[in-house]
Short mmCIF file of C-alpha atoms in Angstrom, two decimals:
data_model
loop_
_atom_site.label_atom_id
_atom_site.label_comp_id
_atom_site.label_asym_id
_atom_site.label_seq_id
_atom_site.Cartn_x
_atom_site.Cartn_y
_atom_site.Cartn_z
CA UNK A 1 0.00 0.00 0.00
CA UNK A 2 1.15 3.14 -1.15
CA UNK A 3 2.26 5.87 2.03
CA UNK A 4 0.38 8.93 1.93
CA UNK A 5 3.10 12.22 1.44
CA UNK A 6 2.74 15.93 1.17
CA UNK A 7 4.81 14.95 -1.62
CA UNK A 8 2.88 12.05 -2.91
CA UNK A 9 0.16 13.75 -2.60
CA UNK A 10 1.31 16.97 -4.64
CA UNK A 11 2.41 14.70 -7.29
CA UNK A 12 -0.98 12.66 -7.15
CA UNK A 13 -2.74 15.93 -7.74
CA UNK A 14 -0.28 17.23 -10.73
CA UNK A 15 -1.14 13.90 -12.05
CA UNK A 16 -4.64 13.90 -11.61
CA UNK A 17 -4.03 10.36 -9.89
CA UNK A 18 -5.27 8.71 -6.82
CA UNK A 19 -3.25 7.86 -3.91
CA UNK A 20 -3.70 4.80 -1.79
CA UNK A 21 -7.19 4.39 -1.03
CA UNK A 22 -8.12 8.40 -2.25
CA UNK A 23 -9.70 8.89 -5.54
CA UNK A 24 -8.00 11.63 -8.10
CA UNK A 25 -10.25 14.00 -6.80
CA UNK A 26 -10.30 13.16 -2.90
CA UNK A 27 -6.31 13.11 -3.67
CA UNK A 28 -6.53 16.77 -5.17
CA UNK A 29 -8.97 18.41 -3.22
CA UNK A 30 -6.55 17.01 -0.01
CA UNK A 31 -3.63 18.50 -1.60
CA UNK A 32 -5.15 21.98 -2.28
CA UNK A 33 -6.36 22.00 1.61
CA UNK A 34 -3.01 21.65 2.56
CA UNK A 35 -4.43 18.41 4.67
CA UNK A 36 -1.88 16.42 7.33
CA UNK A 37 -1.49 13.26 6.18
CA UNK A 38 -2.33 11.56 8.88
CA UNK A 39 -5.66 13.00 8.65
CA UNK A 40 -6.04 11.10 5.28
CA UNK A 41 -5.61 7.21 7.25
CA UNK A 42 -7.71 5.09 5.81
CA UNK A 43 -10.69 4.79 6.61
CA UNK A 44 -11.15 8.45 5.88
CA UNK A 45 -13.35 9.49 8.73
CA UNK A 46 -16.69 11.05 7.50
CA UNK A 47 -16.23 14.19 8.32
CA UNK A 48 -13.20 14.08 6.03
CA UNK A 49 -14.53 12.60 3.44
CA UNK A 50 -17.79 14.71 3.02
CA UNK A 51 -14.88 17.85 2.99
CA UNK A 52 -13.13 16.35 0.61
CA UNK A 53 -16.33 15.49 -1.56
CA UNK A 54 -17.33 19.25 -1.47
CA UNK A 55 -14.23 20.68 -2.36
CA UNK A 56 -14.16 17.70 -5.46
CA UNK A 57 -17.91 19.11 -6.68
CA UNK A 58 -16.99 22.70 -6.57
CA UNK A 59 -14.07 22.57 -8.56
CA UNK A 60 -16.27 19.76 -10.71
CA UNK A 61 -19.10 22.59 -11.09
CA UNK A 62 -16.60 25.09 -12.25
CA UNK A 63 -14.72 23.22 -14.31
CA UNK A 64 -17.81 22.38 -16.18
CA UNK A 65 -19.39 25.66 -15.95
CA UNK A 66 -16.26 27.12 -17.84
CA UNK A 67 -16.81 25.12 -21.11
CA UNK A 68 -20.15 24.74 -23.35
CA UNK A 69 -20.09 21.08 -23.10
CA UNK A 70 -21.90 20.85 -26.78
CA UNK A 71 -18.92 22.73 -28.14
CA UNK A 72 -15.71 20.88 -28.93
CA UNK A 73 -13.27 23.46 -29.17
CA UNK A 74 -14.45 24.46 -25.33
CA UNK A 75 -13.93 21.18 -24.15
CA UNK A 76 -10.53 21.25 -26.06
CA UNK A 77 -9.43 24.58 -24.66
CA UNK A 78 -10.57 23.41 -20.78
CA UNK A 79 -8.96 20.63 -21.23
CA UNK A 80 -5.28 22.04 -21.55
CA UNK A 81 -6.18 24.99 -19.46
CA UNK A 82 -3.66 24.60 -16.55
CA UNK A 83 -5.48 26.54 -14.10
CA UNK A 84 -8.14 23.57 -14.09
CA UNK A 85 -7.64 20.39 -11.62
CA UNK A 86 -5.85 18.12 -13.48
CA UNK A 87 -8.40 15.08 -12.18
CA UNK A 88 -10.73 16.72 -14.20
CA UNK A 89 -8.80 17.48 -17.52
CA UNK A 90 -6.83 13.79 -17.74
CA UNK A 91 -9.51 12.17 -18.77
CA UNK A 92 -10.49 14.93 -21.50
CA UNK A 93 -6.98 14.79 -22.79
CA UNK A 94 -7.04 10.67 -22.94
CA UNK A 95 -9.77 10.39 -25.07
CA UNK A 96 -7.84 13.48 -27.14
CA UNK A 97 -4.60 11.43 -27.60
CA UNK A 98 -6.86 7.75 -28.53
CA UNK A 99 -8.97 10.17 -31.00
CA UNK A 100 -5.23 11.46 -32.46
CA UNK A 101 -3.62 7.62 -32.76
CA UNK A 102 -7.36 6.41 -34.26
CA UNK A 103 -7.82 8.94 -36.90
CA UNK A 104 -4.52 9.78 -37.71
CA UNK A 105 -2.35 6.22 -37.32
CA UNK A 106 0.28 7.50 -39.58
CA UNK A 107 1.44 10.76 -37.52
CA UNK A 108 4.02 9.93 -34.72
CA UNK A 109 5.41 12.06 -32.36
CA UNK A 110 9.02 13.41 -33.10
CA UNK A 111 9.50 14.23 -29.47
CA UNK A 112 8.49 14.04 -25.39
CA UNK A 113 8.45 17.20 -23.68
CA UNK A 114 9.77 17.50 -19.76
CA UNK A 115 6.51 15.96 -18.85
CA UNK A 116 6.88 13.01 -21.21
CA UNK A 117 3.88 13.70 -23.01
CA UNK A 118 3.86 13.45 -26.93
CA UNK A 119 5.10 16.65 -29.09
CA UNK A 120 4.19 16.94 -33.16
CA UNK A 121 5.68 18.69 -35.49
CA UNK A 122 3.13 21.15 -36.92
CA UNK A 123 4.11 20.57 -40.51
CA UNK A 124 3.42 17.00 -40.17
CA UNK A 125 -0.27 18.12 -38.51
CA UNK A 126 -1.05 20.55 -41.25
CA UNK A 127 -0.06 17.12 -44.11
CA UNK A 128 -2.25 14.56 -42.03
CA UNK A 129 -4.88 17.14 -42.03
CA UNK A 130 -4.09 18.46 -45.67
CA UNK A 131 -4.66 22.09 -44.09
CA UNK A 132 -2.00 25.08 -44.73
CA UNK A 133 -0.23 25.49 -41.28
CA UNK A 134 -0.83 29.33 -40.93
CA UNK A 135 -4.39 27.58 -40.62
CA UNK A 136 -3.82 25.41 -38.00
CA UNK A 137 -2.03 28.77 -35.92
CA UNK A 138 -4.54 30.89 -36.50
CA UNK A 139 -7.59 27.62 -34.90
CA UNK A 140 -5.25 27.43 -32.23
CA UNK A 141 -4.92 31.45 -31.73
CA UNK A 142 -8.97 31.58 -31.96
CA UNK A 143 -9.27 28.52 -29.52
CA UNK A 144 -6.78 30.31 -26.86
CA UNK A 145 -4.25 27.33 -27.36
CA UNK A 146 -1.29 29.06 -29.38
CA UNK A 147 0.85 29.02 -26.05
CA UNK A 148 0.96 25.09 -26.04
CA UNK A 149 2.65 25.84 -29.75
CA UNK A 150 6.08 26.76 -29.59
CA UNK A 151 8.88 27.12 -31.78
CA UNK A 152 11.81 26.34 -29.07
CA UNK A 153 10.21 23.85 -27.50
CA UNK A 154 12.41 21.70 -24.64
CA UNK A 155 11.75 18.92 -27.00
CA UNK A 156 13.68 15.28 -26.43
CA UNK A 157 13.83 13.42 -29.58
CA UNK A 158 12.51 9.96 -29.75
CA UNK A 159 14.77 6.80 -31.00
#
């Protein structure tokens, strides 16, 4: 069984991960109340838990109340909006990288990033999508997303 941290449970909550027996959003909504660890011991008593359950819906309710859920560029831009919990956004951004390996097989990543997640070039976007790049800038400048493009990224090129 894993240890409960103020550590473990900072990274937990970058991660949008649960911890031991916490859920990703028990495991966040601890970390952003600064809770002891030793107030986490399982079982959670129910005092603790219903806190912890609050705190989870609000952020929930806002998190959902800042996108149009009908409208796909909303959910996109939520879901790489940093401010947002990330036990809300990870699964948004899942379902984005299956959708990106499903309907375009053929583009691979030419790099990780310092987080280890995937980084495209944007030429080889624009060609899967057959759209002009300035294009694809000027979606991701209307969407609010043209500071996840960058031209000096800290890329690390894969083997």
């Amino acid at each position: 069984m894993t240890t409960i941290t103020r550590n473990s449970l900072a990274q937990a909550a970058q991660e949008g991960t649960g911890i031991a027996h916490l859920s990703p959003g028990q495991a966040w909504a601890a970390h952003r109340l600064a809770m002891p660890p030793e107030r986490l011991e399982k079982p959670l008593a129910p005092h603790i838990a219903a806190l912890l359950e609050n705190v989870e819906r609000v952020a929930a309710r806002k998190f959902f109340a800042s996108t149009d859920r009908d409208d796909t560029e909303s959910i996109i831009r939520v879901a790489h909006d940093e401010a947002q919990p990330m036990f809300l956004r990870a699964p948004i951004l899942q379902t984005l990288r299956q959708g990106m390996v499903e309907c375009l097989p053929d583009l691979t990543p030419s790099g990780v990033n310092d987080k280890g997640e995937p980084v495209y070039r944007l030429a080889k976007i624009a060609a899967a999508l057959d759209v002009p790049e300035e294009e694809l800038l000027a979606r991701a400048e209307a969407m609010g997303l043209k500071d996840k493009l960058s031209t000096t990224p800290h890329v690390h090129p894969l083997h």
